[in-house]
Coordinates of C-alpha atoms and ligand atoms in Angstrom, one line a residue:
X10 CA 4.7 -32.6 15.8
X11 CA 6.3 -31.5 12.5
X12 CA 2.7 -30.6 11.2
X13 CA 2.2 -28.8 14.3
X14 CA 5.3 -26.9 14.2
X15 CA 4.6 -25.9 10.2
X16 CA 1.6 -24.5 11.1
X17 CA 2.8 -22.4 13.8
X18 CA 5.3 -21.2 11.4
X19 CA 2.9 -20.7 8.7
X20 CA 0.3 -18.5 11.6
X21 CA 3.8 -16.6 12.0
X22 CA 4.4 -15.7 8.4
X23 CA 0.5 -14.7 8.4
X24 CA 1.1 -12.7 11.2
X25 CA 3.8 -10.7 9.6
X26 CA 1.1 -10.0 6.5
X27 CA -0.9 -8.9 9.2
X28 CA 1.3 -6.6 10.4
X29 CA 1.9 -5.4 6.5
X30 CA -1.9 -4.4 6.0
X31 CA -1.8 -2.5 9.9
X32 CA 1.2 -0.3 8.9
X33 CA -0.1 0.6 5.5
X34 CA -3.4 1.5 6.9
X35 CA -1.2 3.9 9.8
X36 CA 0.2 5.5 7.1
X37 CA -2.6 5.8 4.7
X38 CA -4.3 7.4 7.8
X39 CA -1.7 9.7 9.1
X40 CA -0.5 11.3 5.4
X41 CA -2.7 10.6 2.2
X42 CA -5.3 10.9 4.7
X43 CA -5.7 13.2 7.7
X44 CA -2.4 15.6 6.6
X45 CA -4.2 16.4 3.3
X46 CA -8.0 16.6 5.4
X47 CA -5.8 18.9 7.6
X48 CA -3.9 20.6 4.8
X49 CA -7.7 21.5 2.5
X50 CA -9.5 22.4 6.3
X51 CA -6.6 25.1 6.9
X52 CA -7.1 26.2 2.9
X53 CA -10.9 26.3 3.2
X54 CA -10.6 28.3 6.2
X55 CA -8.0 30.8 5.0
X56 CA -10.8 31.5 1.9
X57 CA -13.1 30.9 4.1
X58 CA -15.5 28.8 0.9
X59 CA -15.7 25.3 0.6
X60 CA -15.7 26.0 -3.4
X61 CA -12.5 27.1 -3.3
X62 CA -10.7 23.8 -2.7
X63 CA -10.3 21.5 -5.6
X64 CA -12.3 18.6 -5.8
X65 CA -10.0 16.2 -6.8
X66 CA -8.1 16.8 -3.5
X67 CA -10.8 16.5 -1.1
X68 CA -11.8 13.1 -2.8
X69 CA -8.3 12.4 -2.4
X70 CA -8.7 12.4 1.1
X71 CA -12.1 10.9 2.2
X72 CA -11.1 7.8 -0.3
X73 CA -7.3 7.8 1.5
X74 CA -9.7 7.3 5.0
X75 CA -12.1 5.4 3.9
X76 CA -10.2 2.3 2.1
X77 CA -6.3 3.4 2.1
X78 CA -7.3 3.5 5.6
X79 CA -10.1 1.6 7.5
X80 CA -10.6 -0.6 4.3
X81 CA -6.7 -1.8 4.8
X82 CA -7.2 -2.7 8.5
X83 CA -10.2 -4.5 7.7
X84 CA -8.9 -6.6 5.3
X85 CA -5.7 -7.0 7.4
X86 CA -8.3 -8.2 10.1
X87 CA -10.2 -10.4 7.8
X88 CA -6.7 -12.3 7.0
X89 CA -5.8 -12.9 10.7
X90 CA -9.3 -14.2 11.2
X91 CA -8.2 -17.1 8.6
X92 CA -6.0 -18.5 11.1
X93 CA -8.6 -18.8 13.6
X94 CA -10.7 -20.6 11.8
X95 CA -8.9 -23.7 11.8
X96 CA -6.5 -25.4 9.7
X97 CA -4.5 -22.4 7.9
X98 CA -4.0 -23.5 3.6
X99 CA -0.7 -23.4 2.3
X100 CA -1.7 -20.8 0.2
X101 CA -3.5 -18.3 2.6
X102 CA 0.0 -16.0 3.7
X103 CA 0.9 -15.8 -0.1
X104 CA -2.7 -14.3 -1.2
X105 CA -2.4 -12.3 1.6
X106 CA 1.2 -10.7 0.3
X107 CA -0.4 -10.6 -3.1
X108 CA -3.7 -8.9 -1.5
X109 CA -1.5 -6.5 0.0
X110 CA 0.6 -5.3 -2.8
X111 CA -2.5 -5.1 -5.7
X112 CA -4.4 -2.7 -2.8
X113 CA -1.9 -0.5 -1.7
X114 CA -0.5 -0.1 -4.9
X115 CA -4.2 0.9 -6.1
X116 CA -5.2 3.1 -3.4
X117 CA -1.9 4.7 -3.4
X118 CA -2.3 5.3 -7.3
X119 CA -5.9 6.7 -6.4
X120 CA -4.3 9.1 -4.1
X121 CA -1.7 10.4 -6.5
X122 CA -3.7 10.4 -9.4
X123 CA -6.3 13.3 -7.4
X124 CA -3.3 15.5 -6.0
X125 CA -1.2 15.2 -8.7
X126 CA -3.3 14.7 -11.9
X127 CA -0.6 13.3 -14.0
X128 CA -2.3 10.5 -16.6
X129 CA -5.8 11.0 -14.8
X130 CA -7.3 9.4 -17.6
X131 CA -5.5 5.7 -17.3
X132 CA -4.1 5.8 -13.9
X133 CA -8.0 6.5 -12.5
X134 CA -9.2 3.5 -13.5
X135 CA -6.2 1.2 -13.3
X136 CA -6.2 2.3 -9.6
X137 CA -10.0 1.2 -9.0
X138 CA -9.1 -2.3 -10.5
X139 CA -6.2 -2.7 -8.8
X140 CA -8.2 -2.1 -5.2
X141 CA -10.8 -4.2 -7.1
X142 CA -7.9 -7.2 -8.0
X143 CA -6.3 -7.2 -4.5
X144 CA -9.5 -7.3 -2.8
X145 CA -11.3 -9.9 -4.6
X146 CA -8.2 -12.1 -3.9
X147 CA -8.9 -11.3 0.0
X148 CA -12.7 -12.2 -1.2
X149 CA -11.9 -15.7 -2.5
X150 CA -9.3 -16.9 0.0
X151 CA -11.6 -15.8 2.9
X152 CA -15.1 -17.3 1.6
X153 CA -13.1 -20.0 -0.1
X154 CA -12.1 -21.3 3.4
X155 CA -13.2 -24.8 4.4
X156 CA -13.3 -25.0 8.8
X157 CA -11.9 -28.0 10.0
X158 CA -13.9 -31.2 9.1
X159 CA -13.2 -32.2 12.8
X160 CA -14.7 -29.4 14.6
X161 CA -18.5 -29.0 15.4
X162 CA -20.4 -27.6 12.7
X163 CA -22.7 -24.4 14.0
X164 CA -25.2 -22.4 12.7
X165 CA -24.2 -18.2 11.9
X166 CA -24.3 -16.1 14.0
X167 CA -26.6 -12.6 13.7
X168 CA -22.7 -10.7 14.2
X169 CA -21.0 -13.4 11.9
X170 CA -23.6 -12.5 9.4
X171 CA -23.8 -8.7 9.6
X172 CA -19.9 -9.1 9.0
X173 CA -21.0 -11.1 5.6
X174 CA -22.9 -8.5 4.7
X175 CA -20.5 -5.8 4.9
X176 CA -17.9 -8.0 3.1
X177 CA -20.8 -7.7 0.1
X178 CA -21.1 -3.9 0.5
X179 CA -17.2 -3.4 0.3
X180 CA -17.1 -5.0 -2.6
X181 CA -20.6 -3.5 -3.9
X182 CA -18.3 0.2 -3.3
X183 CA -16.1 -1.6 -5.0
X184 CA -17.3 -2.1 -8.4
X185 CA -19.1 1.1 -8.1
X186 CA -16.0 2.9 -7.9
X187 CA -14.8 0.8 -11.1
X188 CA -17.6 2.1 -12.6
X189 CA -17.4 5.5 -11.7
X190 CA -13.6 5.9 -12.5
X191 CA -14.3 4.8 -15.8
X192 CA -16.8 7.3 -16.3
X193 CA -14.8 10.1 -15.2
X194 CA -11.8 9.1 -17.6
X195 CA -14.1 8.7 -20.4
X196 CA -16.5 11.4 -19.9
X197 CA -14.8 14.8 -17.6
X198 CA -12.3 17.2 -17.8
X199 CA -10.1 16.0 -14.3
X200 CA -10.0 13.6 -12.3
X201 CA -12.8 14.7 -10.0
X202 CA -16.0 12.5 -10.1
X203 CA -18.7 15.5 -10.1
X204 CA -20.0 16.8 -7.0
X205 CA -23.9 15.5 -6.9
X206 CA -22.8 12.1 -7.8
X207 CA -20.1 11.9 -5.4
X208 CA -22.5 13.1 -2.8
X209 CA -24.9 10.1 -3.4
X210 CA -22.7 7.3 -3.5
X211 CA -19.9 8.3 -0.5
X212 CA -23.2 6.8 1.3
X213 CA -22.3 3.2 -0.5
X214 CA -19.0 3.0 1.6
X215 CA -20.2 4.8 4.7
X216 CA -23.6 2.8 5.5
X217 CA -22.7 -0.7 3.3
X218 CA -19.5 -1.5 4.1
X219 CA -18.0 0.7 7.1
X220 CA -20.4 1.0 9.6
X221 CA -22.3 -2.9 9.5
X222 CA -18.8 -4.1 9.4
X223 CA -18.3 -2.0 12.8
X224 CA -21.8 -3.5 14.4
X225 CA -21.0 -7.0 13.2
X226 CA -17.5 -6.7 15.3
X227 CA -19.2 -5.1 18.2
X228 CA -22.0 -7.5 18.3
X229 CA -19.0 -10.0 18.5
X230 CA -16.5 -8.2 20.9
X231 CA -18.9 -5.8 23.1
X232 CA -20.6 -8.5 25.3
X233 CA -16.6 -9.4 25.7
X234 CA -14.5 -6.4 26.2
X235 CA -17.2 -4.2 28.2
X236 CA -19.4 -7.3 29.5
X237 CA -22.4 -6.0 27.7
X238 CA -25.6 -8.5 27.9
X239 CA -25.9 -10.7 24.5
X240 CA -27.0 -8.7 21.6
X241 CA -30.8 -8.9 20.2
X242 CA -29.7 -10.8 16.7
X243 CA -32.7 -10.2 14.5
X244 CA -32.8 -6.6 15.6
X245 CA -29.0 -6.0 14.4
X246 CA -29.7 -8.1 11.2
X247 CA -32.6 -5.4 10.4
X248 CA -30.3 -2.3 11.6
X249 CA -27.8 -3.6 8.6
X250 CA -30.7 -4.3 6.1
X251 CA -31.7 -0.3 6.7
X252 CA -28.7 1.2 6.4
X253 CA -28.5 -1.0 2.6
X254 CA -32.5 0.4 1.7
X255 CA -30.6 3.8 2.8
X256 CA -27.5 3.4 0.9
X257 CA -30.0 2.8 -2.0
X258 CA -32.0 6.0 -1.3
X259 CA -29.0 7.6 -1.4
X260 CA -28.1 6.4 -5.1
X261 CA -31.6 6.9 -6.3
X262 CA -31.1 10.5 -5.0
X263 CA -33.5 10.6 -2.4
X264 CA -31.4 12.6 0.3
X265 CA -34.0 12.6 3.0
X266 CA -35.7 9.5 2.7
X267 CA -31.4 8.1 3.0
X268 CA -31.1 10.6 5.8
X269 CA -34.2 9.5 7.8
X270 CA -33.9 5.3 6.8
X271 CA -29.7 5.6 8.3
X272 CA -31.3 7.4 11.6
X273 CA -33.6 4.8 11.9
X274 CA -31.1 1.8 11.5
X275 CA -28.8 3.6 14.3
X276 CA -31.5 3.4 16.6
X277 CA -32.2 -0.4 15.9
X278 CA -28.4 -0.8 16.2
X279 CA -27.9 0.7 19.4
X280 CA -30.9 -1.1 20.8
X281 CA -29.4 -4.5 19.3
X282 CA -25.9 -4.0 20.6
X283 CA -27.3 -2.5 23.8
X284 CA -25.0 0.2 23.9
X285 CA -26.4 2.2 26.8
X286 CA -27.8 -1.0 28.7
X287 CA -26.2 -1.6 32.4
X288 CA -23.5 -4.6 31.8
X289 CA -23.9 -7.3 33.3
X290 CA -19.8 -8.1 34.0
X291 CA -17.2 -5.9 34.4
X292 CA -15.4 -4.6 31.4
X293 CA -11.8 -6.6 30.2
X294 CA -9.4 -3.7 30.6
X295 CA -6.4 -5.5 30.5
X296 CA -3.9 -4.0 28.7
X297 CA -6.2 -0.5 27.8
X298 CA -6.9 2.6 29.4
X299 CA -9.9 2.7 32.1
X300 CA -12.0 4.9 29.8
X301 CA -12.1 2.4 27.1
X302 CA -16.2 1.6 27.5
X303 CA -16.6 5.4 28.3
X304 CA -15.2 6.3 24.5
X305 CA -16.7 3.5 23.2
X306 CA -20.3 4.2 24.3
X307 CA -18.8 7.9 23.0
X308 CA -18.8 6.5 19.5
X309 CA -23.0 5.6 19.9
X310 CA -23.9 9.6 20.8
X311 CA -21.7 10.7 17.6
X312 CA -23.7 8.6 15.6
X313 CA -27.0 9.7 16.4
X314 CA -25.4 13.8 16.1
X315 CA -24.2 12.3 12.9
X316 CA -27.6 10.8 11.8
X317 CA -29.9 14.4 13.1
X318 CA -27.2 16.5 11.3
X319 CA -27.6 14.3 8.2
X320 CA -31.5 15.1 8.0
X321 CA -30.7 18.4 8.8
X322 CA -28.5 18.9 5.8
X323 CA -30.5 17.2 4.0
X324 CA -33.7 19.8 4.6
X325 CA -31.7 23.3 4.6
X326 CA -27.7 22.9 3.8
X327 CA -26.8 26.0 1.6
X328 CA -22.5 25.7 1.4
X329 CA -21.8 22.1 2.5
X330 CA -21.1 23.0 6.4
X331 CA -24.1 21.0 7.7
X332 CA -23.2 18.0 4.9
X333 CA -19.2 18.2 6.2
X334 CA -20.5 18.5 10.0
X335 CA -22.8 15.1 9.3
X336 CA -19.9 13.2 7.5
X337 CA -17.3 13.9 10.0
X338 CA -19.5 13.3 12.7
X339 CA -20.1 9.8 11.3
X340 CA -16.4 9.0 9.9
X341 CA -14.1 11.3 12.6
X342 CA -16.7 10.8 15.8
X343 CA -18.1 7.1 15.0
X344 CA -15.7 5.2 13.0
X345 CA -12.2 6.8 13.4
X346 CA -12.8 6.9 17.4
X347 CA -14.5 3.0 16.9
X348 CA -11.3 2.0 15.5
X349 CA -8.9 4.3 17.7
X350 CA -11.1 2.4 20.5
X351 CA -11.4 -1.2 19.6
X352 CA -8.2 -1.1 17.4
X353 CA -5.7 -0.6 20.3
X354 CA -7.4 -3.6 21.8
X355 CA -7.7 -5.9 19.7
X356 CA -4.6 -5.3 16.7
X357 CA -1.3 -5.8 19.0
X358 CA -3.0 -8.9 20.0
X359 CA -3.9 -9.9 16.3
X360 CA 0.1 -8.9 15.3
X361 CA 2.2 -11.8 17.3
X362 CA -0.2 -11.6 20.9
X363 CA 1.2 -7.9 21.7
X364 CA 0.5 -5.7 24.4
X365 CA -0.2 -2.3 23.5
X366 CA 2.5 0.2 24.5
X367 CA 0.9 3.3 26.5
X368 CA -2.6 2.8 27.9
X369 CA -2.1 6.6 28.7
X370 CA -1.2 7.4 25.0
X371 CA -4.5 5.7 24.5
X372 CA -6.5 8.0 26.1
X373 CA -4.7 11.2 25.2
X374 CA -5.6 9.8 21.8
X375 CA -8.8 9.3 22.1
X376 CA -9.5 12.6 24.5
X377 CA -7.6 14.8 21.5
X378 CA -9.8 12.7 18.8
X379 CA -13.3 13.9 20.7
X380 CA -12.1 16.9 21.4
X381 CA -11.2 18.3 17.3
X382 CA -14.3 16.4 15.9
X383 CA -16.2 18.2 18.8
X384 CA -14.8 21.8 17.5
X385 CA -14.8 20.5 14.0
X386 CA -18.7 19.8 14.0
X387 CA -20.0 22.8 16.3
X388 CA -17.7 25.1 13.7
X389 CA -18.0 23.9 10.4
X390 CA -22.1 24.9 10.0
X391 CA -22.0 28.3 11.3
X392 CA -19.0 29.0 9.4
X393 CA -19.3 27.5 6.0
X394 CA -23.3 28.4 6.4
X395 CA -22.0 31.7 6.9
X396 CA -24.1 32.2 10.3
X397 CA -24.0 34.4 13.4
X398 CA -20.2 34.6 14.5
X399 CA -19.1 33.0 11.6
X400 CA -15.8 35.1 11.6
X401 CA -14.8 33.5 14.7
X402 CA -15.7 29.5 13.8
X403 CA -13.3 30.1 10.4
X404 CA -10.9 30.7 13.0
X405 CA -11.9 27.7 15.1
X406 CA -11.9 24.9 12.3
X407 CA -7.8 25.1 11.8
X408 CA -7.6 24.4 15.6
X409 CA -10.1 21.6 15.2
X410 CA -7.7 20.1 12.1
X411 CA -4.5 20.1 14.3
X412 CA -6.3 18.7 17.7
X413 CA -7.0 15.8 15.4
X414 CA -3.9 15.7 13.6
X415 CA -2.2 15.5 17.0
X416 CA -4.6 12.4 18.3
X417 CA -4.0 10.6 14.8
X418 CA 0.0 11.2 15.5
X419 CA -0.5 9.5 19.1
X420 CA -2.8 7.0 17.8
X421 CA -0.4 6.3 15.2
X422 CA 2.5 6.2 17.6
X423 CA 1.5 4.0 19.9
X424 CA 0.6 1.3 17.2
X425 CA 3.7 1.5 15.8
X426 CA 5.9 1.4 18.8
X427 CA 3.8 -1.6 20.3
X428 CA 4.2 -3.1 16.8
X429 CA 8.6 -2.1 16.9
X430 CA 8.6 -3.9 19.6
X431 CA 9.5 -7.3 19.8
X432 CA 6.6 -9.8 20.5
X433 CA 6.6 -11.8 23.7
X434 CA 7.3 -15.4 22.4
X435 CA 10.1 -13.9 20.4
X436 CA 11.5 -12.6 23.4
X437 CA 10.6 -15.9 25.5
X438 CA 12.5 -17.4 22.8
X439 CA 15.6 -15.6 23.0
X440 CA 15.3 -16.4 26.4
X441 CA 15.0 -20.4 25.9
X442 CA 18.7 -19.9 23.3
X443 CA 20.2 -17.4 25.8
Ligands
HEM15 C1 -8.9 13.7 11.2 C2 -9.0 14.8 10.6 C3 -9.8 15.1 9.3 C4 -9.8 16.4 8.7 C5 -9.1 17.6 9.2 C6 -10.7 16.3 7.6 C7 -11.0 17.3 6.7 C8 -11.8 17.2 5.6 C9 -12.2 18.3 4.8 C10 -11.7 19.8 4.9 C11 -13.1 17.9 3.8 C12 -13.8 18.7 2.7 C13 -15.3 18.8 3.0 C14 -15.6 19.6 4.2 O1 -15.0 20.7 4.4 O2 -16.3 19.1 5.1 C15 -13.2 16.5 4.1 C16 -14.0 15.6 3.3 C17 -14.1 14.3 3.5 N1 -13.6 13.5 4.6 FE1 -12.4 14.3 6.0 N2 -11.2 15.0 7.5 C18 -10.7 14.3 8.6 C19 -10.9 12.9 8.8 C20 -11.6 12.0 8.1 C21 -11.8 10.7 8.3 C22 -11.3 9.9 9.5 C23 -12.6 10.2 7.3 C24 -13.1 8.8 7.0 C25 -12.9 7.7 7.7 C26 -12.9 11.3 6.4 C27 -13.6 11.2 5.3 C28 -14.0 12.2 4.4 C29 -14.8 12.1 3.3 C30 -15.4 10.8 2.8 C31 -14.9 13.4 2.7 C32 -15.7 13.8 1.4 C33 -14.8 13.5 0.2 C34 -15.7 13.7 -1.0 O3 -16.3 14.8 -1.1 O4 -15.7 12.8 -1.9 N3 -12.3 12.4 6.9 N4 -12.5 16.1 5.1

């Protein structure tokens, strides 16, 4: 009884972690992150050249999304998973505190250091081994973890180890980012890391580490949440070994041999997952709007607009519009509206067994989210290209920017409301002492 009722206090105090790592993310998302994207779109467009925007402040942005972000959920995620996976260690809710404050204190640093500049040349690489530090503690407590002795040992999964691999290719971007920082303090005049070498390795976190760790939760979750038939295993395992011999492509600077390998491991993903296959139950839609497997599907058509525009860009992009139309269509339309999706399913039941707060705010977020990265991508080749009309698509893209500020806001919102406000067994507790 006492064991039983330390453990339940010690999933608790993991839970509040939890909660920690999905609040940093929100904010990373809505400020350092889509505020400054807004903020350099509505600049660009005013000077209506990409080249006018400082480097340093775009990177601040895509690595704000990328791991101050969707990298802090994930790890939030991976932490929670700890405590289904049998007995909790002791020691599992203080590396997760200790997680927590190394990453957010890097990424934040990274953020900073690009808008602000000040002691480029130390605080650059301080922040990429701080990220480094806090994730690598995540790393150790998470593969360190013994199941229980007691339960039935089974073989991996194809999803469990598409997630594996993803955990390898976040910390690949990782040390690659080490690397880099170091470079650029020892070697540049800023704190920018210089364009063509910044173009090939934002594949690393994109096709590594992002997107496998999105079809290794899908392969889990889909044939759950939207009764989807069981996935084709060996299929998603090669769809995640592609998008690696892409990734590496990418690095060796073989644009269109990347841009044609990632187009073919979407395909093989979509067939694995069975995204556009009749399902075979009806979808769980308890506590989500009804349009939930509508967006999700969604997510599957932006990816394959994200993989055409990326061979596209690849063959004839003059001013970055067709690049920026590919990446957004991949990080805005596939793994923002993913997470916008999936997340307000899954993370008020991973913070304390929540229910989300407005299943209508879900799908005004979602609805704004599709609608900007829509007028983002159809505007931002003609324009920055400087095609037919282009006039008129400069004056487009700001509206695109605030669309998807205002679906970030809701998004945001309704996390943090659902997350305000108190968790059922507190509240069946107070009950109980009333
Ligand atoms: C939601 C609204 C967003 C806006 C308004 C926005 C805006 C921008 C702008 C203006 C750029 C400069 C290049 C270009 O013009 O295409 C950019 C680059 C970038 N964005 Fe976004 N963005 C948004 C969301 C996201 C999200 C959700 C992610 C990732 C999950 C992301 C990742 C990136 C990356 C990686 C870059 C390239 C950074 C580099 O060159 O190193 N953005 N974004």
């Amino acid at each position: 009884m006492q064991r039983s009722e330390t453990s339940a206090a010690q999933e608790q105090n993991l839970s509040r972690a939890v909660i920690a790592f999905v609040v940093t993310g929100l904010l990373f998302m809505l400020l350092p992150g889509t505020f400054l994207g807004v903020w350099n779109l509505v600049s660009i467009s005013n000077r209506h050249q990409l080249d006018s925007m400082s480097p340093a402040w775009i990177q601040a942005h895509g690595h704000a999304q990328i791991y101050g972000w969707i990298g802090t959920l994930i790890i939030g995620i991976g932490f929670y998973s700890l405590s289904k996976m049998g007995r909790l260690p002791r020691f599992a809710v203080r590396r997760a505190w200790i997680a927590w404050a190394l990453w957010t204190l890097g990424a934040t640093m990274r953020w900073a250091t690009g808008i602000a500049a000040a002691e480029w040349r130390i605080a650059l690489p301080l922040s990429a081994v701080l990220e480094l530090a806090g994730y690598l503690v995540f790393f150790r407590t998470v593969s360190g973890h013994k199941p229980d002795p007691n339960a039935p040992r089974k073989p991996k999964e194809p999803w469990m180890l598409a997630v594996v691999a993803s955990t390898f290719g976040f910390l690949l971007a990782l040390l690659i980012n080490v690397a880099v920082a170091l470079y650029v303090a020892l070697t540049q005049t800023s704190p920018a890391i210089p364009h063509a070498l910044d173009q090939r390795l934002l594949a690393v976190p994109v096709w590594a580490f992002l997107i496998p760790t999105v079809w290794g939760f899908n392969a889990r979750w889909l044939p759950i949440f939207l009764g989807m038939r069981a996935p084709r295993g060996g299929m998603l395992l090669r769809a995640v070994a592609a998008a690696f011999a892409g990734v590496g492509f990418s690095a060796a600077g073989l644009a269109m041999a990347a841009a044609v390998t990632f187009v073919v491991s979407a395909v093989m993903a979509i067939a694995a997952l069975r995204v556009f296959e009749p399902a075979q139950q009806p979808a769980k839609l308890n506590g989500v709007h009804r349009s939930f497997p509508f967006f999700v599907r969604l997510t599957y058509v932006w990816l394959m607009v994200a993989g055409a525009l990326t061979i596209r860009a690849a063959a004839a992009d003059h001013a970055g519009g067709i690049w920026g139309a590919s990446r957004h269509a991949a990080t805005v339309g596939f793994l923002a509206a993913m997470v916008f999706a999936i997340g307000q399913k899954i993370l008020p039941a991973f913070c304390g067994a929540r229910v989300l707060f407005s299943a209508q705010a879900m799908f005004a977020s979602l609805l704004l989210l599709n609608l900007g990265c829509a007028l983002r991508v159809i505007s931002e080749i003609p324009a920055y290209e400087g095609f037919a009309f282009a006039g008129f698509f400069w004056r487009v893209l700001p509206v695109s920017a605030v669309i998807e500020l205002s679906a970030v806001t809701v998004f945001a919102a309704n996390l943090l409301v659902t997350l305000y406000r108190p968790a059922p067994h507190a509240v069946a507790k107070q009950r109980v002492f009333a």
